[in-house]
XYZ file of C-alpha atoms in Angstrom:
703
model
C 66.879 -45.638 -33.131
C 64.163 -43.523 -33.501
C 61.522 -46.429 -33.797
C 63.150 -48.085 -30.386
C 62.307 -45.213 -28.525
C 58.801 -44.824 -29.854
C 58.343 -48.597 -28.754
C 59.830 -48.085 -25.449
C 57.404 -44.946 -24.908
C 54.344 -46.919 -26.211
C 54.809 -49.918 -23.648
C 55.541 -47.385 -20.978
C 52.418 -45.917 -21.949
C 50.306 -49.120 -21.978
C 51.589 -50.383 -18.356
C 50.739 -46.982 -17.013
C 47.573 -46.926 -14.815
C 45.091 -43.822 -14.708
C 44.281 -41.986 -11.655
C 40.433 -42.131 -10.997
C 38.564 -40.302 -8.088
C 35.501 -41.029 -5.908
C 34.008 -37.373 -5.681
C 35.483 -34.601 -8.041
C 36.899 -31.391 -6.092
C 38.887 -28.481 -7.066
C 42.192 -30.393 -6.857
C 43.415 -34.150 -7.511
C 46.630 -35.269 -7.162
C 48.595 -38.374 -8.688
C 52.486 -39.141 -7.609
C 53.503 -36.982 -10.441
C 51.050 -34.294 -11.084
C 48.884 -32.227 -9.277
C 46.037 -30.669 -11.410
C 43.623 -27.769 -9.915
C 40.430 -26.061 -11.639
C 40.701 -22.671 -11.183
C 38.655 -19.524 -12.823
C 39.940 -16.137 -13.683
C 37.566 -14.576 -11.071
C 35.708 -15.619 -7.662
C 32.394 -14.894 -9.227
C 30.745 -14.001 -12.346
C 28.100 -11.700 -13.953
C 25.684 -12.827 -16.510
C 26.909 -13.015 -20.152
C 30.509 -12.375 -18.577
C 33.637 -14.160 -20.477
C 35.804 -15.174 -17.952
C 39.027 -17.655 -18.483
C 38.857 -21.193 -16.944
C 41.448 -23.599 -16.762
C 43.656 -26.492 -15.102
C 46.933 -25.795 -13.474
C 49.394 -28.659 -13.347
C 52.065 -28.982 -11.282
C 54.448 -31.125 -12.053
C 57.253 -33.169 -9.956
C 61.352 -32.563 -10.733
C 62.407 -34.458 -14.139
C 58.987 -35.384 -15.299
C 56.937 -33.554 -18.138
C 53.631 -33.054 -19.895
C 52.869 -32.072 -23.542
C 51.983 -29.340 -25.822
C 49.370 -29.330 -28.132
C 52.057 -30.716 -30.746
C 54.002 -33.248 -28.507
C 56.667 -33.786 -31.112
C 58.051 -37.109 -31.905
C 55.980 -38.872 -29.433
C 53.626 -37.894 -26.573
C 49.865 -37.053 -26.113
C 48.648 -33.680 -25.442
C 46.748 -32.768 -22.664
C 42.912 -32.990 -23.134
C 40.078 -31.194 -21.143
C 36.610 -32.390 -21.416
C 34.629 -29.500 -19.491
C 30.765 -30.205 -18.140
C 29.039 -26.685 -18.271
C 25.239 -25.698 -17.453
C 22.656 -24.910 -19.886
C 23.602 -21.736 -21.969
C 27.257 -21.864 -21.039
C 30.148 -22.218 -23.639
C 33.911 -22.714 -23.257
C 36.380 -22.334 -26.237
C 39.727 -23.812 -27.229
C 42.561 -24.135 -25.002
C 44.967 -21.307 -25.198
C 48.449 -23.052 -25.317
C 51.439 -21.393 -23.244
C 54.970 -21.392 -25.062
C 56.646 -24.844 -24.716
C 60.125 -26.362 -24.188
C 61.765 -28.618 -25.828
C 62.326 -31.937 -24.600
C 65.215 -34.178 -25.930
C 65.669 -37.957 -25.155
C 67.872 -39.715 -27.306
C 67.056 -38.994 -31.111
C 63.773 -38.083 -29.833
C 62.456 -34.206 -29.802
C 58.973 -33.576 -27.851
C 57.248 -30.476 -27.055
C 55.687 -29.987 -23.567
C 55.842 -28.456 -20.161
C 58.155 -28.628 -16.940
C 57.230 -28.040 -13.245
C 53.754 -26.111 -14.093
C 51.808 -25.392 -16.622
C 48.148 -23.508 -16.754
C 45.954 -24.500 -19.900
C 43.454 -22.133 -20.116
C 39.917 -21.596 -22.562
C 37.735 -18.763 -22.400
C 34.143 -19.305 -20.678
C 31.262 -17.765 -21.755
C 28.279 -17.121 -18.847
C 24.897 -17.749 -19.715
C 22.963 -14.350 -20.345
C 20.272 -15.588 -18.141
C 22.168 -17.026 -15.799
C 20.457 -16.356 -12.595
C 22.058 -13.916 -9.564
C 22.444 -15.467 -5.932
C 23.311 -19.167 -7.775
C 25.850 -21.013 -7.806
C 26.666 -22.905 -10.764
C 28.857 -26.129 -10.908
C 31.766 -26.648 -13.548
C 33.348 -30.118 -13.841
C 36.101 -30.850 -15.950
C 37.526 -34.880 -16.945
C 41.137 -34.188 -17.557
C 43.393 -36.840 -19.368
C 47.268 -36.503 -19.795
C 50.516 -38.337 -20.187
C 53.398 -37.266 -17.703
C 56.603 -38.801 -18.801
C 60.368 -39.095 -17.433
C 61.771 -41.821 -18.991
C 58.698 -44.039 -18.730
C 55.183 -42.504 -19.404
C 52.233 -42.837 -17.326
C 48.409 -41.892 -18.895
C 46.479 -40.140 -15.755
C 43.197 -39.025 -15.766
C 41.425 -37.209 -13.032
C 37.880 -35.327 -12.550
C 37.838 -31.647 -11.367
C 34.667 -29.533 -10.275
C 34.069 -26.335 -8.351
C 31.167 -23.880 -8.294
C 30.661 -20.366 -9.845
C 28.625 -17.966 -8.222
C 26.608 -15.421 -10.045
C 26.402 -11.797 -8.810
C 24.520 -8.896 -9.992
C 26.270 -6.705 -12.669
C 26.682 -4.075 -10.144
C 28.790 -6.109 -7.992
C 32.517 -6.639 -8.060
C 33.683 -10.159 -8.828
C 37.153 -9.628 -7.214
C 40.656 -9.779 -8.692
C 41.954 -12.070 -11.167
C 43.458 -15.047 -9.844
C 47.251 -14.543 -9.686
C 48.069 -18.141 -11.936
C 45.675 -17.089 -14.827
C 47.743 -13.740 -15.130
C 50.931 -15.594 -14.584
C 49.786 -18.008 -17.436
C 48.476 -15.182 -19.655
C 52.280 -13.969 -19.539
C 53.350 -17.213 -21.202
C 50.975 -16.789 -24.325
C 52.596 -16.452 -27.629
C 51.795 -12.671 -28.917
C 51.030 -11.531 -32.621
C 54.414 -11.602 -34.479
C 55.614 -7.692 -35.083
C 57.687 -9.184 -38.543
C 56.162 -10.421 -42.079
C 57.161 -13.965 -42.436
C 57.353 -15.987 -45.374
C 58.541 -19.641 -46.025
C 60.997 -20.394 -48.790
C 63.227 -22.831 -50.338
C 66.637 -23.190 -49.095
C 69.861 -25.117 -50.212
C 70.000 -28.874 -50.058
C 66.302 -29.321 -49.507
C 65.911 -26.997 -46.598
C 63.527 -24.589 -45.989
C 63.880 -20.924 -45.123
C 61.351 -19.287 -42.334
C 62.012 -15.892 -43.791
C 61.446 -12.758 -41.374
C 61.218 -9.014 -42.504
C 60.745 -5.807 -40.453
C 62.467 -3.601 -38.166
C 65.021 -4.311 -35.728
C 65.409 -7.806 -36.709
C 69.564 -7.670 -36.951
C 69.380 -7.927 -32.916
C 67.659 -11.240 -32.878
C 70.643 -13.626 -34.330
C 72.139 -12.380 -30.997
C 69.627 -14.696 -28.935
C 68.790 -18.039 -29.046
C 65.905 -18.779 -31.830
C 63.562 -21.880 -31.784
C 60.422 -22.744 -34.081
C 58.034 -25.067 -32.976
C 55.074 -25.971 -35.197
C 51.446 -26.144 -34.533
C 51.093 -29.795 -36.113
C 53.228 -32.745 -36.621
C 54.340 -33.428 -39.985
C 55.787 -30.264 -42.063
C 59.069 -29.801 -39.976
C 61.316 -32.254 -38.287
C 61.554 -31.887 -35.174
C 64.889 -33.103 -34.210
C 66.329 -31.075 -37.309
C 68.899 -28.306 -36.450
C 67.750 -24.742 -36.999
C 70.360 -22.456 -37.988
C 69.327 -18.559 -37.609
C 70.900 -16.043 -40.278
C 70.727 -12.376 -41.125
C 70.106 -12.172 -45.146
C 68.284 -10.308 -47.698
C 67.690 -7.279 -45.294
C 66.221 -9.827 -42.904
C 66.069 -13.012 -41.123
C 66.513 -16.578 -42.043
C 65.957 -19.827 -40.063
C 66.753 -22.649 -41.388
C 64.169 -25.827 -41.143
C 64.516 -29.320 -42.253
C 61.146 -30.941 -43.593
C 59.483 -33.239 -41.720
C 57.694 -36.622 -42.955
C 54.752 -35.234 -44.395
C 55.948 -31.956 -46.144
C 53.667 -28.970 -46.932
C 51.933 -28.938 -50.218
C 52.119 -26.023 -51.967
C 49.578 -23.205 -50.910
C 49.501 -24.646 -47.250
C 50.362 -22.577 -44.227
C 52.634 -23.321 -42.018
C 51.838 -22.264 -38.371
C 53.707 -22.299 -34.763
C 55.308 -20.617 -32.338
C 58.762 -18.595 -32.692
C 60.854 -18.174 -29.356
C 63.689 -15.296 -28.855
C 65.904 -15.649 -25.957
C 65.612 -17.933 -23.063
C 64.876 -18.064 -19.166
C 62.892 -14.794 -18.002
C 63.977 -12.891 -20.696
C 62.375 -15.434 -23.391
C 59.426 -13.962 -25.484
C 57.058 -16.210 -27.970
C 55.596 -15.078 -31.218
C 52.583 -16.690 -32.886
C 54.006 -17.221 -36.683
C 52.531 -17.966 -40.220
C 53.870 -18.531 -43.745
C 52.456 -19.736 -46.679
C 54.501 -22.078 -48.881
C 54.625 -20.873 -51.969
C 55.960 -23.486 -54.011
C 56.184 -23.638 -58.047
C 52.767 -25.599 -58.859
C 49.716 -26.273 -57.266
C 48.830 -29.798 -56.408
C 45.576 -29.788 -58.211
C 44.758 -27.372 -61.252
C 41.318 -25.795 -60.981
C 39.311 -25.596 -62.954
C 39.552 -22.746 -65.430
C 38.381 -19.300 -64.358
C 36.636 -18.563 -67.327
C 33.982 -21.650 -67.139
C 33.263 -21.004 -63.718
C 32.503 -17.100 -65.019
C 30.465 -18.607 -67.348
C 27.818 -19.593 -64.941
C 25.228 -17.454 -64.226
C 22.518 -17.583 -62.051
C 19.617 -18.437 -64.558
C 21.965 -21.260 -65.339
C 22.377 -22.255 -61.953
C 18.734 -22.081 -61.298
C 17.755 -24.377 -64.355
C 20.449 -27.178 -63.322
C 19.217 -26.900 -59.784
C 15.728 -27.833 -60.958
C 16.765 -30.396 -63.343
C 18.635 -31.948 -60.389
C 15.896 -31.668 -57.841
C 13.790 -33.555 -60.623
C 16.652 -36.649 -61.305
C 17.226 -36.808 -57.359
C 13.416 -38.466 -56.983
C 14.646 -41.634 -58.740
C 17.921 -41.761 -56.658
C 17.885 -44.693 -54.109
C 17.707 -42.200 -51.229
C 14.354 -40.557 -52.118
C 12.361 -43.077 -54.398
C 10.816 -45.114 -51.177
C 9.597 -41.568 -49.866
C 8.411 -40.548 -53.275
C 6.650 -44.067 -53.392
C 5.038 -43.892 -49.794
C 3.417 -40.723 -51.430
C 2.267 -42.075 -54.743
C 0.722 -44.434 -52.289
C -1.233 -41.577 -50.313
C -2.464 -40.166 -53.489
C -4.136 -43.216 -54.974
C -5.552 -43.907 -51.347
C -6.974 -40.307 -51.772
C -8.610 -40.584 -55.502
C -11.599 -40.429 -54.610
C -11.764 -37.871 -52.386
C -12.343 -33.990 -52.480
C -9.894 -32.983 -55.498
C -9.440 -29.651 -53.554
C -8.478 -31.742 -50.473
C -5.492 -33.386 -52.781
C -4.255 -30.287 -54.203
C -3.618 -28.732 -50.867
C -1.763 -31.780 -49.910
C 0.326 -31.509 -52.655
C 1.162 -27.968 -51.766
C 2.032 -29.113 -47.869
C 4.408 -31.676 -49.633
C 5.872 -28.844 -51.077
C 6.260 -26.275 -48.454
C 7.835 -29.041 -46.112
C 10.560 -29.761 -49.057
C 10.933 -25.879 -49.480
C 11.496 -25.050 -45.898
C 13.598 -27.645 -45.343
C 15.959 -26.695 -48.198
C 15.672 -23.008 -47.060
C 16.576 -23.855 -43.687
C 20.048 -26.041 -45.106
C 20.867 -22.937 -47.292
C 20.640 -20.605 -44.044
C 22.409 -22.901 -42.093
C 25.592 -23.073 -45.107
C 25.308 -19.198 -45.286
C 25.938 -19.059 -41.735
C 28.741 -21.357 -42.000
C 30.498 -19.899 -44.786
C 30.377 -16.464 -42.876
C 32.188 -18.140 -40.187
C 35.035 -19.177 -42.331
C 33.956 -23.077 -42.604
C 34.933 -25.234 -45.260
C 31.446 -26.917 -45.923
C 29.039 -28.267 -48.731
C 26.456 -30.429 -49.802
C 25.712 -33.192 -47.163
C 28.082 -31.550 -44.723
C 25.422 -32.669 -41.946
C 26.783 -36.404 -42.309
C 29.826 -36.057 -41.432
C 28.349 -35.430 -37.646
C 27.948 -38.558 -35.878
C 25.262 -37.121 -34.008
C 23.083 -36.357 -37.039
C 23.842 -39.777 -38.506
C 22.611 -41.463 -35.457
C 19.288 -39.063 -35.082
C 18.243 -39.598 -38.696
C 19.149 -43.664 -38.173
C 16.471 -43.998 -35.368
C 13.830 -41.650 -37.781
C 14.351 -43.894 -40.595
C 13.951 -46.909 -38.334
C 10.976 -45.639 -36.956
C 9.592 -45.022 -40.442
C 10.142 -48.553 -40.868
C 8.014 -49.714 -38.119
C 5.550 -47.914 -38.871
C 5.649 -49.178 -42.566
C 5.450 -52.545 -40.720
C 2.309 -52.077 -39.300
C 3.925 -52.338 -35.672
C 2.412 -48.720 -34.841
C 0.646 -45.791 -36.732
C 1.524 -42.422 -37.069
C -1.399 -40.354 -37.712
C -4.446 -41.325 -39.544
C -2.857 -42.616 -42.614
C 0.051 -43.100 -45.009
C 0.574 -39.406 -45.235
C 1.422 -38.993 -41.806
C 4.881 -40.868 -42.335
C 6.773 -37.692 -41.588
C 5.734 -36.868 -38.298
C 3.282 -37.898 -35.202
C 1.535 -34.047 -35.817
C -0.699 -35.632 -38.650
C -3.801 -34.074 -38.661
C -7.315 -35.513 -39.546
C -6.957 -34.229 -42.874
C -3.262 -35.108 -42.848
C -1.500 -31.871 -44.094
C 0.831 -31.852 -41.167
C 1.732 -35.371 -42.419
C 2.141 -34.543 -46.025
C 4.373 -31.283 -44.604
C 7.061 -33.456 -42.562
C 6.822 -35.969 -45.579
C 8.440 -33.430 -47.609
C 10.704 -32.700 -44.752
C 11.712 -36.680 -44.523
C 12.183 -36.261 -48.522
C 14.898 -33.235 -48.082
C 16.644 -34.922 -45.021
C 16.916 -38.160 -46.710
C 17.897 -36.378 -50.210
C 20.866 -35.168 -48.821
C 23.465 -37.971 -48.986
C 22.850 -38.222 -52.987
C 23.951 -36.136 -55.382
C 22.364 -36.172 -58.551
C 23.797 -34.704 -62.349
C 23.479 -31.153 -62.830
C 23.387 -30.604 -59.161
C 27.232 -30.333 -58.594
C 27.761 -27.156 -60.565
C 24.499 -25.822 -59.652
C 25.207 -25.957 -55.758
C 28.751 -25.384 -56.700
C 27.885 -22.079 -58.269
C 25.717 -21.177 -55.114
C 28.263 -21.518 -52.537
C 29.971 -18.590 -54.247
C 27.517 -16.396 -54.238
C 25.632 -13.963 -51.917
C 23.121 -15.271 -49.363
C 19.946 -14.360 -51.478
C 21.314 -16.433 -54.790
C 22.263 -19.158 -52.416
C 19.094 -19.573 -51.235
C 17.371 -19.097 -54.651
C 19.535 -21.921 -56.120
C 18.476 -24.331 -52.890
C 14.449 -23.226 -53.693
C 15.072 -24.524 -57.015
C 16.538 -27.588 -56.307
C 13.702 -28.573 -53.638
C 11.510 -27.566 -56.389
C 12.937 -30.030 -58.883
C 12.462 -32.616 -55.847
C 8.950 -31.746 -54.970
C 7.683 -31.193 -58.504
C 6.385 -34.621 -59.581
C 4.230 -35.238 -56.425
C 2.894 -31.714 -56.718
C 2.169 -31.871 -60.704
C 0.000 -35.405 -59.594
C -1.952 -33.219 -56.518
C -2.568 -30.511 -59.118
C -3.888 -32.272 -62.092
C -6.350 -34.746 -61.546
C -5.972 -36.136 -65.123
C -2.485 -37.260 -64.586
C -3.981 -39.339 -61.675
C -5.461 -41.620 -64.224
C -2.024 -43.211 -65.038
C -2.154 -44.620 -61.561
C -3.080 -48.032 -60.663
C -6.527 -48.289 -58.985
C -6.815 -48.567 -55.276
C -6.795 -52.103 -53.715
C -5.256 -54.862 -51.404
C -2.132 -54.636 -52.695
C -1.465 -51.275 -51.585
C -0.983 -52.442 -47.614
C 1.467 -55.276 -49.295
C 3.302 -52.386 -50.961
C 3.232 -50.283 -47.650
C 4.763 -53.175 -46.045
C 7.077 -53.814 -48.783
C 8.512 -50.664 -48.417
C 9.436 -50.549 -44.792
C 12.117 -52.888 -46.114
C 14.057 -50.269 -47.845
C 13.874 -48.150 -44.758
C 15.586 -50.801 -42.383
C 17.986 -51.160 -44.924
C 18.908 -47.545 -45.046
C 19.017 -47.651 -40.782
C 21.581 -50.248 -41.376
C 23.582 -48.443 -43.932
C 23.651 -45.096 -41.590
C 24.789 -47.377 -38.772
C 27.487 -48.363 -41.034
C 28.406 -44.878 -41.602
C 28.920 -44.413 -38.196
C 31.016 -47.148 -37.853
C 33.250 -45.737 -40.068
C 33.136 -41.970 -38.590
C 32.963 -42.975 -34.792
C 34.144 -46.473 -34.086
C 32.186 -49.400 -32.541
C 30.983 -47.967 -29.386
C 28.984 -45.094 -31.609
C 27.584 -48.307 -33.248
C 26.750 -49.887 -30.026
C 25.099 -46.860 -28.600
C 22.950 -46.578 -31.743
C 21.624 -49.893 -31.869
C 20.859 -49.768 -27.997
C 18.914 -46.874 -29.069
C 17.271 -48.444 -31.900
C 16.218 -51.170 -29.237
C 14.510 -48.322 -27.220
C 12.740 -46.608 -30.163
C 10.788 -49.573 -31.058
C 9.976 -50.297 -27.341
C 8.873 -46.247 -27.391
C 6.638 -47.065 -30.359
C 5.316 -50.437 -28.921
C 4.616 -48.531 -25.445
C 2.465 -45.967 -27.845
C 0.654 -48.407 -29.751
C -0.583 -50.331 -26.724
C -1.953 -47.283 -24.984
C -4.379 -46.619 -27.362
C -7.148 -49.043 -25.888
C -6.165 -47.692 -22.088
C -7.787 -45.445 -19.814
C -6.936 -41.626 -19.949
C -4.949 -42.043 -16.595
C -3.045 -45.171 -18.179
C -2.521 -43.617 -21.711
C -0.718 -40.483 -19.938
C 1.673 -42.958 -17.794
C 2.744 -45.015 -20.865
C 3.183 -41.918 -22.793
C 5.723 -40.194 -20.532
C 7.065 -43.905 -20.063
C 7.643 -43.654 -24.074
C 9.143 -39.949 -23.655
C 11.769 -41.134 -21.445
C 12.015 -44.026 -23.630
C 12.782 -41.925 -26.611
C 15.162 -39.700 -24.297
C 17.469 -42.823 -23.104
C 17.704 -43.769 -26.942
C 19.012 -40.157 -27.484
C 21.639 -40.264 -24.362
C 22.396 -43.869 -25.338
C 23.615 -42.745 -28.908
C 25.198 -39.557 -27.204
C 26.907 -41.659 -24.702
C 28.241 -44.080 -27.784
C 29.813 -41.207 -29.429
C 31.377 -39.415 -26.668
C 32.911 -42.725 -25.439
C 34.293 -43.416 -28.963
C 37.845 -44.632 -30.100
C 36.636 -43.033 -33.401
C 38.551 -45.738 -35.532
C 37.609 -46.571 -38.679
C 37.715 -50.272 -40.208
C 40.807 -51.270 -41.887
C 40.944 -52.076 -45.328
C 42.950 -55.098 -46.389
C 45.602 -53.075 -48.517
C 46.674 -56.487 -50.222
C 43.416 -56.522 -52.029
C 42.301 -52.939 -52.462
C 43.627 -51.175 -55.777
C 43.739 -47.704 -54.498
C 45.873 -45.260 -52.217
C 44.811 -42.738 -50.226
C 44.584 -39.256 -51.269
C 46.953 -36.629 -49.860
C 47.725 -33.089 -51.736
C 51.724 -34.358 -51.489
C 51.012 -37.489 -52.938
C 49.298 -36.075 -56.134
C 52.163 -33.327 -56.290
C 54.485 -36.368 -56.337
C 52.643 -38.392 -58.792
C 52.085 -35.129 -61.284
C 55.776 -34.059 -60.818
C 56.780 -37.249 -62.321
C 54.393 -37.029 -65.278
C 52.263 -40.020 -63.959
C 48.794 -40.408 -64.680
C 46.475 -40.170 -61.787
C 42.875 -40.433 -61.204
C 41.118 -39.138 -58.004
C 38.118 -39.899 -56.226
C 36.868 -37.562 -53.682
C 34.235 -39.442 -52.057
C 32.470 -40.161 -48.446
C 30.935 -43.635 -47.077
C 27.550 -41.360 -46.619
C 27.353 -40.350 -50.207
C 24.950 -42.874 -51.974
C 26.230 -41.800 -55.157
C 29.771 -42.544 -54.428
C 29.234 -45.737 -53.451
C 27.232 -46.582 -56.378
C 29.595 -45.317 -58.466
C 32.469 -47.565 -56.639
C 30.296 -50.227 -57.448
C 29.373 -49.969 -60.463
C 32.203 -48.610 -62.175
C 35.475 -47.945 -60.611
C 35.591 -51.268 -59.055
C 34.805 -53.167 -62.359
C 37.236 -55.366 -63.804
C 37.249 -53.447 -67.039
C 38.330 -50.420 -65.265
C 40.910 -51.735 -62.988
C 42.696 -53.344 -66.027
C 42.369 -50.069 -67.623
C 43.929 -48.222 -65.023
C 46.852 -50.995 -65.023
C 47.599 -50.832 -68.757
C 47.804 -47.159 -68.713
C 49.833 -47.337 -65.290
C 47.359 -45.202 -63.897
C 47.759 -44.204 -60.014
C 44.349 -44.494 -58.382
C 43.914 -42.019 -55.308
C 40.638 -41.966 -52.776
C 40.352 -38.554 -50.745
C 37.648 -39.378 -48.232
C 35.724 -36.922 -46.731
C 33.308 -38.817 -44.453
C 34.778 -36.922 -41.433
C 35.518 -32.944 -42.218
C 38.786 -32.425 -44.227
C 39.500 -28.872 -44.747
C 41.917 -29.858 -47.655
C 39.534 -31.677 -49.571
C 37.013 -29.183 -49.139
C 39.510 -26.531 -50.710
C 39.762 -28.731 -53.298
C 36.220 -29.128 -54.099
C 35.928 -25.491 -54.099
C 38.333 -24.934 -56.683
C 36.637 -26.719 -59.180
C 33.081 -24.938 -58.329
C 31.578 -27.869 -56.239
C 30.376 -28.046 -52.816
C 30.279 -31.746 -52.330
C 31.020 -35.491 -53.252
C 31.212 -37.165 -55.317
C 34.165 -35.150 -57.747
C 36.351 -37.384 -60.073
C 39.436 -36.257 -61.838
C 41.570 -37.619 -64.021
C 45.207 -36.288 -65.041
C 46.697 -37.513 -68.078
C 50.650 -38.059 -68.342
C 52.289 -34.453 -67.992
C 48.807 -32.912 -68.321
C 48.601 -29.514 -66.490
C 44.347 -29.396 -65.844
C 42.286 -32.205 -64.789
C 39.485 -33.577 -66.467
C 36.581 -33.618 -64.640
C 34.215 -36.693 -64.812
C 30.248 -36.445 -64.851
C 29.023 -37.280 -61.098
C 26.971 -40.103 -62.375
C 30.097 -42.926 -63.938
C 29.920 -45.871 -66.047
C 32.988 -48.007 -66.992
C 32.810 -46.738 -70.270
C 32.955 -43.238 -68.779
C 36.407 -43.856 -66.923
C 37.889 -45.788 -69.943
C 37.009 -43.369 -72.048
C 38.603 -40.304 -70.328
C 41.897 -42.551 -69.761
C 42.095 -43.525 -73.583
C 41.098 -39.864 -74.462
C 44.362 -38.280 -72.685
C 46.269 -40.622 -74.163
C 45.726 -39.694 -77.703
């Protein structure tokens, strides 16, 4: 019956037509909702933080939805367009109410609702100016039928000097703040209840009076709690219990249930933010033994990072760039040895500065509580798009479409100088960037250790990794005797250089594929259009070489505008993306999607499980899957041992997977775990797999 209601709502959603308008203003109306864009004050000071939001007036019998809409529906989304230097935070959701339609229970708002967010004014906003603020607002409004609607709203916010009053707070803002849940004054825990139920247990003072009021719990997310399940409150164990029914996606052990608890009704309604950890009796994943992690020391991590950096030079991400530097070294072999040495130092500096910058970003994100790791930037479609443009441009240069700087050593950047030192520096930057989707042996343990250390130790490990990456070319530059091993220069160098363009094109194509998996076909269309514009820009730069100075300036300006359009094309594709990844044929795949709940269930049943934590942008992961995990021998071993193969996809950010990685002292993928039948701990496999390694792990666990 519940599915019938979902089908009805889905049909009405498709039949509904969104509302559009010609020129945005502070208000817009549909047949069911009048929306207005409001700010807490009529004017602002430079650096102020105010509240801004959308007020919706809803006609009787219709409703919109909360951040967790319940069994069906969609939450309201607000996309702000702000001046440069201004920023806006997340929506502060008012307390919802239950909306019941047969067996379907939703959470949302009747009559009116105001959705506010904190707005930060730029520090350099000039008093006496008025700045435009606009918002694209999308919502689903329902009675028995549902209609998706969209409006655009806009206001002007004047900026005044700090000694000028900005007026009283908007009354709708004050009213909305009174509907926000407040901090829970009691302690909350989530316990196992009778008959497979959950107990939300509250302890503290004056709880005995609560069971005389209506109580309701609204989970922040769909899945952990059944929305339609009966909630019964009772006084027990010097506290208050609220009985909850588990939902379709129960919480794994160690995870936190968050939501809103309401007490009372009508004008006397009170709402509290609530969070409680589901304790469980066993972790879904047994982390690496603490003693093993404790044995890791900074000197050991530095050596492992150095070895990992050396091996990175042989990985498919880095090897084409290293080949380019080798060609450059052959070309320079007859030159001043001192110049060659300086080229090596410039290349080393480019790599070390890049790795220092990467470590600094990781330190900042770690301080902010983010679950991040090696290759985290590839989880951003914008970064993937920009890197695809860069790699594509490098390929065009190798093919002879245009020249960057004065020689091969300028491949990293147009800033190459006559001597090519800047070219060597930016080639080092390029090598560092393209190395990040690869993971070499020894790297995982070193970086996993670094992520848990103080900032200075983390940066030291990353510098050691960068040193290993730069070491082969640096050594060739410093000791001319080693250059005798290199072949003599000749016409073959130009042919090889042009041939190396094709690995660059292949890399760009792979990045576009990653973008498709991350953000969908719209993002791919934008990136492909951007590549065409990049090609046009570099062609314009090339034809400007033999023109007059005035024409050269015009052409260079046109090329700059074309590159800007390429960036805009990529951004437009990402912003309009459906974010739909391409599905896999479930009839042919031999794995299941990882979830903590699925792993916990299989382990509780004593079944053997192999877990592959991977990402589409991780080249090491893709090679392992093709060479080892998809081989007929490994498939047969899985089948014979009745092993369930789970795949955890970290292509986009996933806090649950990041937590598992950190439990095993890893900062990124790949991570391969094998749980033998009834095993309490996981066997951690190497980061470079062969079929024999996987089969040996399975057979060894069965002995």
